[in-house]
Each structure stands twice: as C-alpha cells, then as structure tokens.
Amino acid sequence: AQSVTQPDIHITVSEGASLELRCNYSYGATPYLFWYVQSPGQGLQLLLKYFSGDTLVQGIKGFEAEFKRSQSSFNLRKPSVHWSDAAEYFCAVEGDGQNFVFGPGTRLSVLP
Amino acid sequence: DSGVTQTPKHLITATGQRVTLRCSPRSGDLSVYWYQQSLDQGLQFLIQYYNGEERAKGNILERFSAQQFPDLHSELNLSSLELGDSALYFCASSVDPGETQYFGPGTRLLVL
C-alpha cells in the first residue's frame, strides 16, 4: 500500500524568501503525485501534479515540484513566497485502485 | 471555484443521529470521491464511485454508506453518529478514475 510522509509539520518563512516543502512517498510502481493547498476554512486546491515525463513540474501560483525517483521524493518549491501563500499544503499519491493517500500536511506561516 | 458543490456547509447534530451529505460533481465528471478530514486522522479517503458503481473503499466505517445516483450526484450517509465523527467531509470529482480530483468546499459536521 502506498503512503506519504511530510516531515515538516509547520514551517515559517519571511515574505520574499524561498520555500521548499518536503514530501516522501512509498509506492512500488511509478506513482501519480500531487500537491494540494488548503487555505483556512476552504477546500483543497490543486497546485500541480506529476503523472509521467519531465520530472520538474510547473504549477499554479508560481509553484514547482521535482520528482526524484531515487529519493522517493516530490518536493514543492517556490522562489519567492507571498503572504497569501500562508496555508496548509498536502502532498498526495495515487496508487492502487486509484486510491488517494494524503500526507499529514505542512502548515506554512509567512512573516511580513 | 472547483465546480464541485456540497450541501450543507455546516451541520450540527446529536450523538446517535443520522445525517446525509450531498455532493454534485463538476459537469462531465463521472467519478466521485469522499474524504474525511479531522485533526487527529488528517485527510482520509472514504469511498469512490464511478458512474454509479462503487469502485474503491478506504477507511470507511460500517456506520457510513454512500451512493451515486443516475444524475451522478452522490450522497454520504452517516448513522449512529459519535462524537468522533465530527470532522470536515470533502467530496471530490474527476473525469475518470486516475485523473485529477477537484475538491468541493466541504461539509463541516459537529456531533454534540
């Protein structure tokens, strides 16, 4: 069965600083990987996804993620964080039976 | 706005009661997924339907059931409610299983 870990429960960065959120997955085959963002009191919004092909994936709001098979990782990055990026970020893997497994989430706080 | 609608937005009920949550998928989407989000369990996949048929089951309790109707809307029925069932319940939809899931705004259930 697949699983997802997000080692950082809470990250605080200053506005304008770069950001990297870590995600590690466990799955036997090539997974489908996703990053979602959840603002307070809101539903989940898809930031980007990896199905196959280029391992560097561009998403919305200036986010990108890189799939590294050797490290079983799919880290999310943004070169310059905006205050509006403060939210909860979830990494997810889709594997057997099209079941989605979400990581525990990383809460991002942005300092002015 | 993802195009997925969920009603009601909020629901307050008592232990032992039964409630029904409703989800309307995006136009053209045949797959519907249900998730539960709670502080202690995180985001948990409950069940998936595709074109009216149950396709995959996750961590869904026997007290919970769901169905997808011919018009593709779905309902999640929660019975014999317990305090621990208090959570945010999300519905998501996709064109086909394995495709990107788009999430609704959620129904917040409070069991007193």
PDB file of C-alpha atoms in Angstrom:
ATOM      1  CA  ALA A   1       0.000   0.000   0.000  1.00  0.00           C
ATOM      2  CA  GLN A   2       1.127   3.500  -0.691  1.00  0.00           C
ATOM      3  CA  SER A   3       1.994   6.056   1.975  1.00  0.00           C
ATOM      4  CA  VAL A   4       3.100   9.680   2.125  1.00  0.00           C
ATOM      5  CA  THR A   5       5.196  11.487   4.690  1.00  0.00           C
ATOM      6  CA  GLN A   6       5.670  15.199   5.077  1.00  0.00           C
ATOM      7  CA  PRO A   7       8.430  15.597   7.641  1.00  0.00           C
ATOM      8  CA  ASP A   8       7.727  19.226   8.468  1.00  0.00           C
ATOM      9  CA  ILE A   9       4.537  19.866  10.427  1.00  0.00           C
ATOM     10  CA  HIS A  10       4.992  23.640  10.446  1.00  0.00           C
ATOM     11  CA  ILE A  11       7.310  25.941   8.512  1.00  0.00           C
ATOM     12  CA  THR A  12       7.724  29.684   8.914  1.00  0.00           C
ATOM     13  CA  VAL A  13       9.378  31.797   6.246  1.00  0.00           C
ATOM     14  CA  SER A  14       9.690  35.511   5.615  1.00  0.00           C
ATOM     15  CA  GLU A  15       7.863  37.071   2.733  1.00  0.00           C
ATOM     16  CA  GLY A  16      10.102  37.083  -0.320  1.00  0.00           C
ATOM     17  CA  ALA A  17      12.170  34.143   0.877  1.00  0.00           C
ATOM     18  CA  SER A  18      12.370  30.867  -0.994  1.00  0.00           C
ATOM     19  CA  LEU A  19      10.376  27.846   0.102  1.00  0.00           C
ATOM     20  CA  GLU A  20      10.769  24.101  -0.085  1.00  0.00           C
ATOM     21  CA  LEU A  21       8.210  21.695   1.350  1.00  0.00           C
ATOM     22  CA  ARG A  22       9.278  18.099   1.572  1.00  0.00           C
ATOM     23  CA  CYS A  23       7.280  15.059   0.555  1.00  0.00           C
ATOM     24  CA  ASN A  24       8.343  11.427   0.527  1.00  0.00           C
ATOM     25  CA  TYR A  25       6.190   8.622  -0.747  1.00  0.00           C
ATOM     26  CA  SER A  26       6.158   4.874  -0.644  1.00  0.00           C
ATOM     27  CA  TYR A  27       4.774   3.027  -3.624  1.00  0.00           C
ATOM     28  CA  GLY A  28       6.025   0.093  -5.651  1.00  0.00           C
ATOM     29  CA  ALA A  29       5.386   1.397  -9.124  1.00  0.00           C
ATOM     30  CA  THR A  30       5.596   4.851 -10.684  1.00  0.00           C
ATOM     31  CA  PRO A  31       3.120   6.905  -8.721  1.00  0.00           C
ATOM     32  CA  TYR A  32       0.871   9.740  -9.648  1.00  0.00           C
ATOM     33  CA  LEU A  33       1.851  12.591  -7.330  1.00  0.00           C
ATOM     34  CA  PHE A  34       0.004  15.737  -6.373  1.00  0.00           C
ATOM     35  CA  TRP A  35       0.325  18.842  -4.261  1.00  0.00           C
ATOM     36  CA  TYR A  36      -2.790  20.498  -2.908  1.00  0.00           C
ATOM     37  CA  VAL A  37      -3.180  23.682  -0.877  1.00  0.00           C
ATOM     38  CA  GLN A  38      -5.871  24.341   1.689  1.00  0.00           C
ATOM     39  CA  SER A  39      -6.482  27.869   2.941  1.00  0.00           C
ATOM     40  CA  PRO A  40      -8.204  28.270   6.318  1.00  0.00           C
ATOM     41  CA  GLY A  41     -11.842  27.239   6.085  1.00  0.00           C
ATOM     42  CA  GLN A  42     -11.507  26.326   2.425  1.00  0.00           C
ATOM     43  CA  GLY A  43     -11.440  23.203   0.340  1.00  0.00           C
ATOM     44  CA  LEU A  44      -8.374  21.799  -1.354  1.00  0.00           C
ATOM     45  CA  GLN A  45      -6.990  23.369  -4.495  1.00  0.00           C
ATOM     46  CA  LEU A  46      -4.696  21.504  -6.862  1.00  0.00           C
ATOM     47  CA  LEU A  47      -1.302  23.194  -7.233  1.00  0.00           C
ATOM     48  CA  LEU A  48       0.359  20.710  -9.563  1.00  0.00           C
ATOM     49  CA  LYS A  49       0.596  17.061 -10.487  1.00  0.00           C
ATOM     50  CA  TYR A  50       3.086  14.573 -11.845  1.00  0.00           C
ATOM     51  CA  PHE A  51       1.960  11.652 -13.971  1.00  0.00           C
ATOM     52  CA  SER A  52       4.984  10.965 -16.170  1.00  0.00           C
ATOM     53  CA  GLY A  53       7.576  12.665 -18.367  1.00  0.00           C
ATOM     54  CA  ASP A  54       9.543  15.717 -17.263  1.00  0.00           C
ATOM     55  CA  THR A  55      10.401  15.346 -13.599  1.00  0.00           C
ATOM     56  CA  LEU A  56      10.182  19.096 -12.975  1.00  0.00           C
ATOM     57  CA  VAL A  57       6.551  20.116 -12.904  1.00  0.00           C
ATOM     58  CA  GLN A  58       5.238  23.657 -13.010  1.00  0.00           C
ATOM     59  CA  GLY A  59       2.057  24.558 -11.196  1.00  0.00           C
ATOM     60  CA  ILE A  60      -0.143  27.492 -10.413  1.00  0.00           C
ATOM     61  CA  LYS A  61       0.797  30.482  -8.258  1.00  0.00           C
ATOM     62  CA  GLY A  62       4.488  30.144  -9.139  1.00  0.00           C
ATOM     63  CA  PHE A  63       4.969  26.731  -7.522  1.00  0.00           C
ATOM     64  CA  GLU A  64       7.021  23.897  -8.953  1.00  0.00           C
ATOM     65  CA  ALA A  65       7.876  20.401  -7.785  1.00  0.00           C
ATOM     66  CA  GLU A  66      10.539  17.907  -8.712  1.00  0.00           C
ATOM     67  CA  PHE A  67      10.006  14.163  -8.821  1.00  0.00           C
ATOM     68  CA  LYS A  68      13.090  12.215  -7.754  1.00  0.00           C
ATOM     69  CA  ARG A  69      12.558   8.505  -8.088  1.00  0.00           C
ATOM     70  CA  SER A  70      15.862   7.605  -6.420  1.00  0.00           C
ATOM     71  CA  GLN A  71      14.839   9.513  -3.298  1.00  0.00           C
ATOM     72  CA  SER A  72      11.110   8.724  -3.484  1.00  0.00           C
ATOM     73  CA  SER A  73      10.523  12.431  -3.127  1.00  0.00           C
ATOM     74  CA  PHE A  74       8.302  15.071  -4.645  1.00  0.00           C
ATOM     75  CA  ASN A  75       9.322  18.343  -3.012  1.00  0.00           C
ATOM     76  CA  LEU A  76       7.407  21.545  -3.608  1.00  0.00           C
ATOM     77  CA  ARG A  77       9.312  24.789  -4.192  1.00  0.00           C
ATOM     78  CA  LYS A  78       8.648  28.456  -4.704  1.00  0.00           C
ATOM     79  CA  PRO A  79      11.414  31.014  -5.268  1.00  0.00           C
ATOM     80  CA  SER A  80       9.699  33.915  -3.517  1.00  0.00           C
ATOM     81  CA  VAL A  81       6.884  33.446  -1.022  1.00  0.00           C
ATOM     82  CA  HIS A  82       3.965  35.870  -0.775  1.00  0.00           C
ATOM     83  CA  TRP A  83       1.897  36.469   2.367  1.00  0.00           C
ATOM     84  CA  SER A  84      -1.097  34.940   0.592  1.00  0.00           C
ATOM     85  CA  ASP A  85       0.750  31.611   0.393  1.00  0.00           C
ATOM     86  CA  ALA A  86       0.157  31.012   4.101  1.00  0.00           C
ATOM     87  CA  ALA A  87      -1.925  27.835   4.163  1.00  0.00           C
ATOM     88  CA  GLU A  88      -1.763  24.088   4.701  1.00  0.00           C
ATOM     89  CA  TYR A  89      -0.049  22.090   1.981  1.00  0.00           C
ATOM     90  CA  PHE A  90      -0.782  18.444   1.284  1.00  0.00           C
ATOM     91  CA  CYS A  91       1.189  16.010  -0.802  1.00  0.00           C
ATOM     92  CA  ALA A  92      -0.764  13.050  -2.162  1.00  0.00           C
ATOM     93  CA  VAL A  93      -0.056   9.875  -4.063  1.00  0.00           C
ATOM     94  CA  GLU A  94      -2.472   7.939  -6.194  1.00  0.00           C
ATOM     95  CA  GLY A  95      -1.742   4.287  -6.499  1.00  0.00           C
ATOM     96  CA  ASP A  96      -3.596   1.032  -6.227  1.00  0.00           C
ATOM     97  CA  GLY A  97      -7.217   1.203  -7.210  1.00  0.00           C
ATOM     98  CA  GLN A  98      -6.941   4.922  -7.802  1.00  0.00           C
ATOM     99  CA  ASN A  99      -6.970   5.457  -4.051  1.00  0.00           C
ATOM    100  CA  PHE A 100      -5.618   8.769  -2.943  1.00  0.00           C
ATOM    101  CA  VAL A 101      -3.349   8.814   0.091  1.00  0.00           C
ATOM    102  CA  PHE A 102      -2.601  12.192   1.577  1.00  0.00           C
ATOM    103  CA  GLY A 103       0.320  13.184   3.724  1.00  0.00           C
ATOM    104  CA  PRO A 104      -0.329  14.767   7.124  1.00  0.00           C
ATOM    105  CA  GLY A 105       0.183  18.250   5.722  1.00  0.00           C
ATOM    106  CA  THR A 106       2.637  21.082   6.314  1.00  0.00           C
ATOM    107  CA  ARG A 107       1.372  24.347   7.694  1.00  0.00           C
ATOM    108  CA  LEU A 108       3.116  27.357   6.169  1.00  0.00           C
ATOM    109  CA  SER A 109       3.283  30.654   8.021  1.00  0.00           C
ATOM    110  CA  VAL A 110       4.640  33.754   6.286  1.00  0.00           C
ATOM    111  CA  LEU A 111       6.238  36.597   8.237  1.00  0.00           C
ATOM    112  CA  PRO A 112       5.873  40.135   6.869  1.00  0.00           C
TER     113      PRO A 112
ATOM    114  CA  ASP B   1     -14.371  27.644  -7.528  1.00  0.00           C
ATOM    115  CA  SER B   2     -13.727  23.997  -8.431  1.00  0.00           C
ATOM    116  CA  GLY B   3     -17.210  23.363  -9.805  1.00  0.00           C
ATOM    117  CA  VAL B   4     -17.927  20.740  -7.145  1.00  0.00           C
ATOM    118  CA  THR B   5     -20.751  21.673  -4.803  1.00  0.00           C
ATOM    119  CA  GLN B   6     -21.529  20.270  -1.393  1.00  0.00           C
ATOM    120  CA  THR B   7     -24.506  20.786   0.868  1.00  0.00           C
ATOM    121  CA  PRO B   8     -24.969  21.634   3.610  1.00  0.00           C
ATOM    122  CA  LYS B   9     -21.928  23.716   4.530  1.00  0.00           C
ATOM    123  CA  HIS B  10     -22.415  23.143   8.223  1.00  0.00           C
ATOM    124  CA  LEU B  11     -24.323  20.511  10.160  1.00  0.00           C
ATOM    125  CA  ILE B  12     -24.814  20.230  13.906  1.00  0.00           C
ATOM    126  CA  THR B  13     -26.441  17.124  15.278  1.00  0.00           C
ATOM    127  CA  ALA B  14     -26.507  14.860  18.315  1.00  0.00           C
ATOM    128  CA  THR B  15     -24.940  11.505  19.029  1.00  0.00           C
ATOM    129  CA  GLY B  16     -26.928   8.576  17.704  1.00  0.00           C
ATOM    130  CA  GLN B  17     -28.471  10.587  14.881  1.00  0.00           C
ATOM    131  CA  ARG B  18     -28.236  10.066  11.130  1.00  0.00           C
ATOM    132  CA  VAL B  19     -27.263  12.669   8.540  1.00  0.00           C
ATOM    133  CA  THR B  20     -26.914  12.825   4.777  1.00  0.00           C
ATOM    134  CA  LEU B  21     -24.281  14.869   2.984  1.00  0.00           C
ATOM    135  CA  ARG B  22     -24.755  15.726  -0.650  1.00  0.00           C
ATOM    136  CA  CYS B  23     -22.270  16.299  -3.441  1.00  0.00           C
ATOM    137  CA  SER B  24     -22.701  17.441  -7.023  1.00  0.00           C
ATOM    138  CA  PRO B  25     -19.644  16.770  -9.191  1.00  0.00           C
ATOM    139  CA  ARG B  26     -18.249  19.013 -11.878  1.00  0.00           C
ATOM    140  CA  SER B  27     -20.120  18.854 -15.138  1.00  0.00           C
ATOM    141  CA  GLY B  28     -18.831  15.880 -17.119  1.00  0.00           C
ATOM    142  CA  ASP B  29     -17.093  14.177 -14.211  1.00  0.00           C
ATOM    143  CA  LEU B  30     -18.096  10.570 -13.686  1.00  0.00           C
ATOM    144  CA  SER B  31     -16.049   9.765 -10.586  1.00  0.00           C
ATOM    145  CA  VAL B  32     -16.902  10.961  -7.101  1.00  0.00           C
ATOM    146  CA  TYR B  33     -14.741  10.537  -4.027  1.00  0.00           C
ATOM    147  CA  TRP B  34     -15.482  11.138  -0.342  1.00  0.00           C
ATOM    148  CA  TYR B  35     -12.901  12.130   2.248  1.00  0.00           C
ATOM    149  CA  GLN B  36     -12.953  12.841   5.961  1.00  0.00           C
ATOM    150  CA  GLN B  37     -10.631  15.430   7.454  1.00  0.00           C
ATOM    151  CA  SER B  38     -10.147  15.507  11.207  1.00  0.00           C
ATOM    152  CA  LEU B  39      -7.441  16.885  13.453  1.00  0.00           C
ATOM    153  CA  ASP B  40      -6.270  13.503  14.684  1.00  0.00           C
ATOM    154  CA  GLN B  41      -6.642  11.450  11.494  1.00  0.00           C
ATOM    155  CA  GLY B  42      -5.809  14.011   8.842  1.00  0.00           C
ATOM    156  CA  LEU B  43      -7.302  13.519   5.383  1.00  0.00           C
ATOM    157  CA  GLN B  44      -8.692  10.023   4.959  1.00  0.00           C
ATOM    158  CA  PHE B  45     -10.109   8.546   1.782  1.00  0.00           C
ATOM    159  CA  LEU B  46     -13.504   7.001   2.434  1.00  0.00           C
ATOM    160  CA  ILE B  47     -15.011   5.740  -0.798  1.00  0.00           C
ATOM    161  CA  GLN B  48     -15.078   6.239  -4.563  1.00  0.00           C
ATOM    162  CA  TYR B  49     -17.868   5.853  -7.099  1.00  0.00           C
ATOM    163  CA  TYR B  50     -17.633   5.779 -10.861  1.00  0.00           C
ATOM    164  CA  ASN B  51     -20.722   6.235 -12.996  1.00  0.00           C
ATOM    165  CA  GLY B  52     -22.988   4.917 -10.275  1.00  0.00           C
ATOM    166  CA  GLU B  53     -20.875   1.966  -9.216  1.00  0.00           C
ATOM    167  CA  GLU B  54     -18.709   1.652  -6.132  1.00  0.00           C
ATOM    168  CA  ARG B  55     -15.121   1.445  -7.289  1.00  0.00           C
ATOM    169  CA  ALA B  56     -12.860   1.682  -4.261  1.00  0.00           C
ATOM    170  CA  LYS B  57     -13.191   1.691  -0.495  1.00  0.00           C
ATOM    171  CA  GLY B  58     -10.889   3.254   2.010  1.00  0.00           C
ATOM    172  CA  ASN B  59     -11.224   3.758   5.730  1.00  0.00           C
ATOM    173  CA  ILE B  60     -14.999   3.938   5.751  1.00  0.00           C
ATOM    174  CA  LEU B  61     -16.836   2.770   8.857  1.00  0.00           C
ATOM    175  CA  GLU B  62     -19.708   0.318   8.575  1.00  0.00           C
ATOM    176  CA  ARG B  63     -21.988   3.022  10.015  1.00  0.00           C
ATOM    177  CA  PHE B  64     -21.257   5.091   6.911  1.00  0.00           C
ATOM    178  CA  SER B  65     -22.567   4.407   3.436  1.00  0.00           C
ATOM    179  CA  ALA B  66     -22.673   6.236   0.152  1.00  0.00           C
ATOM    180  CA  GLN B  67     -24.227   6.044  -3.251  1.00  0.00           C
ATOM    181  CA  GLN B  68     -24.027   7.764  -6.610  1.00  0.00           C
ATOM    182  CA  PHE B  69     -27.255   8.427  -8.446  1.00  0.00           C
ATOM    183  CA  PRO B  70     -28.013   8.302 -12.194  1.00  0.00           C
ATOM    184  CA  ASP B  71     -27.570  12.069 -12.429  1.00  0.00           C
ATOM    185  CA  LEU B  72     -24.092  11.476 -10.920  1.00  0.00           C
ATOM    186  CA  HIS B  73     -24.643  13.364  -7.699  1.00  0.00           C
ATOM    187  CA  SER B  74     -23.602  11.461  -4.609  1.00  0.00           C
ATOM    188  CA  GLU B  75     -24.742  11.213  -1.028  1.00  0.00           C
ATOM    189  CA  LEU B  76     -22.800  10.132   2.026  1.00  0.00           C
ATOM    190  CA  ASN B  77     -24.939   8.761   4.837  1.00  0.00           C
ATOM    191  CA  LEU B  78     -23.572   8.775   8.359  1.00  0.00           C
ATOM    192  CA  SER B  79     -25.577   6.917  11.009  1.00  0.00           C
ATOM    193  CA  SER B  80     -25.366   6.215  14.757  1.00  0.00           C
ATOM    194  CA  LEU B  81     -23.187   9.284  14.968  1.00  0.00           C
ATOM    195  CA  GLU B  82     -20.496   9.516  17.603  1.00  0.00           C
ATOM    196  CA  LEU B  83     -18.567  12.492  18.909  1.00  0.00           C
ATOM    197  CA  GLY B  84     -15.525  11.304  16.982  1.00  0.00           C
ATOM    198  CA  ASP B  85     -17.375  11.645  13.687  1.00  0.00           C
ATOM    199  CA  SER B  86     -17.105  15.406  13.982  1.00  0.00           C
ATOM    200  CA  ALA B  87     -14.975  16.400  11.016  1.00  0.00           C
ATOM    201  CA  LEU B  88     -14.855  18.124   7.673  1.00  0.00           C
ATOM    202  CA  TYR B  89     -16.195  15.909   4.905  1.00  0.00           C
ATOM    203  CA  PHE B  90     -14.976  16.598   1.394  1.00  0.00           C
ATOM    204  CA  CYS B  91     -16.285  15.414  -1.894  1.00  0.00           C
ATOM    205  CA  ALA B  92     -14.085  15.422  -4.988  1.00  0.00           C
ATOM    206  CA  SER B  93     -14.758  14.552  -8.599  1.00  0.00           C
ATOM    207  CA  SER B  94     -12.756  13.635 -11.657  1.00  0.00           C
ATOM    208  CA  VAL B  95     -13.491  12.839 -15.277  1.00  0.00           C
ATOM    209  CA  ASP B  96     -12.245   9.291 -14.892  1.00  0.00           C
ATOM    210  CA  PRO B  97     -10.564   7.325 -12.143  1.00  0.00           C
ATOM    211  CA  GLY B  98      -6.912   8.228 -12.070  1.00  0.00           C
ATOM    212  CA  GLU B  99      -7.464  11.730 -13.367  1.00  0.00           C
ATOM    213  CA  THR B 100      -7.026  14.873 -11.311  1.00  0.00           C
ATOM    214  CA  GLN B 101      -9.519  15.241  -8.495  1.00  0.00           C
ATOM    215  CA  TYR B 102     -11.229  18.554  -7.873  1.00  0.00           C
ATOM    216  CA  PHE B 103     -12.473  19.174  -4.369  1.00  0.00           C
ATOM    217  CA  GLY B 104     -15.639  20.767  -3.103  1.00  0.00           C
ATOM    218  CA  PRO B 105     -15.682  23.254  -0.204  1.00  0.00           C
ATOM    219  CA  GLY B 106     -16.616  20.571   2.319  1.00  0.00           C
ATOM    220  CA  THR B 107     -19.338  19.985   4.882  1.00  0.00           C
ATOM    221  CA  ARG B 108     -18.388  20.644   8.475  1.00  0.00           C
ATOM    222  CA  LEU B 109     -20.131  18.175  10.782  1.00  0.00           C
ATOM    223  CA  LEU B 110     -20.317  18.733  14.508  1.00  0.00           C
ATOM    224  CA  VAL B 111     -21.719  15.960  16.662  1.00  0.00           C
ATOM    225  CA  LEU B 112     -22.703  17.046  20.159  1.00  0.00           C
TER     226      LEU B 112
END
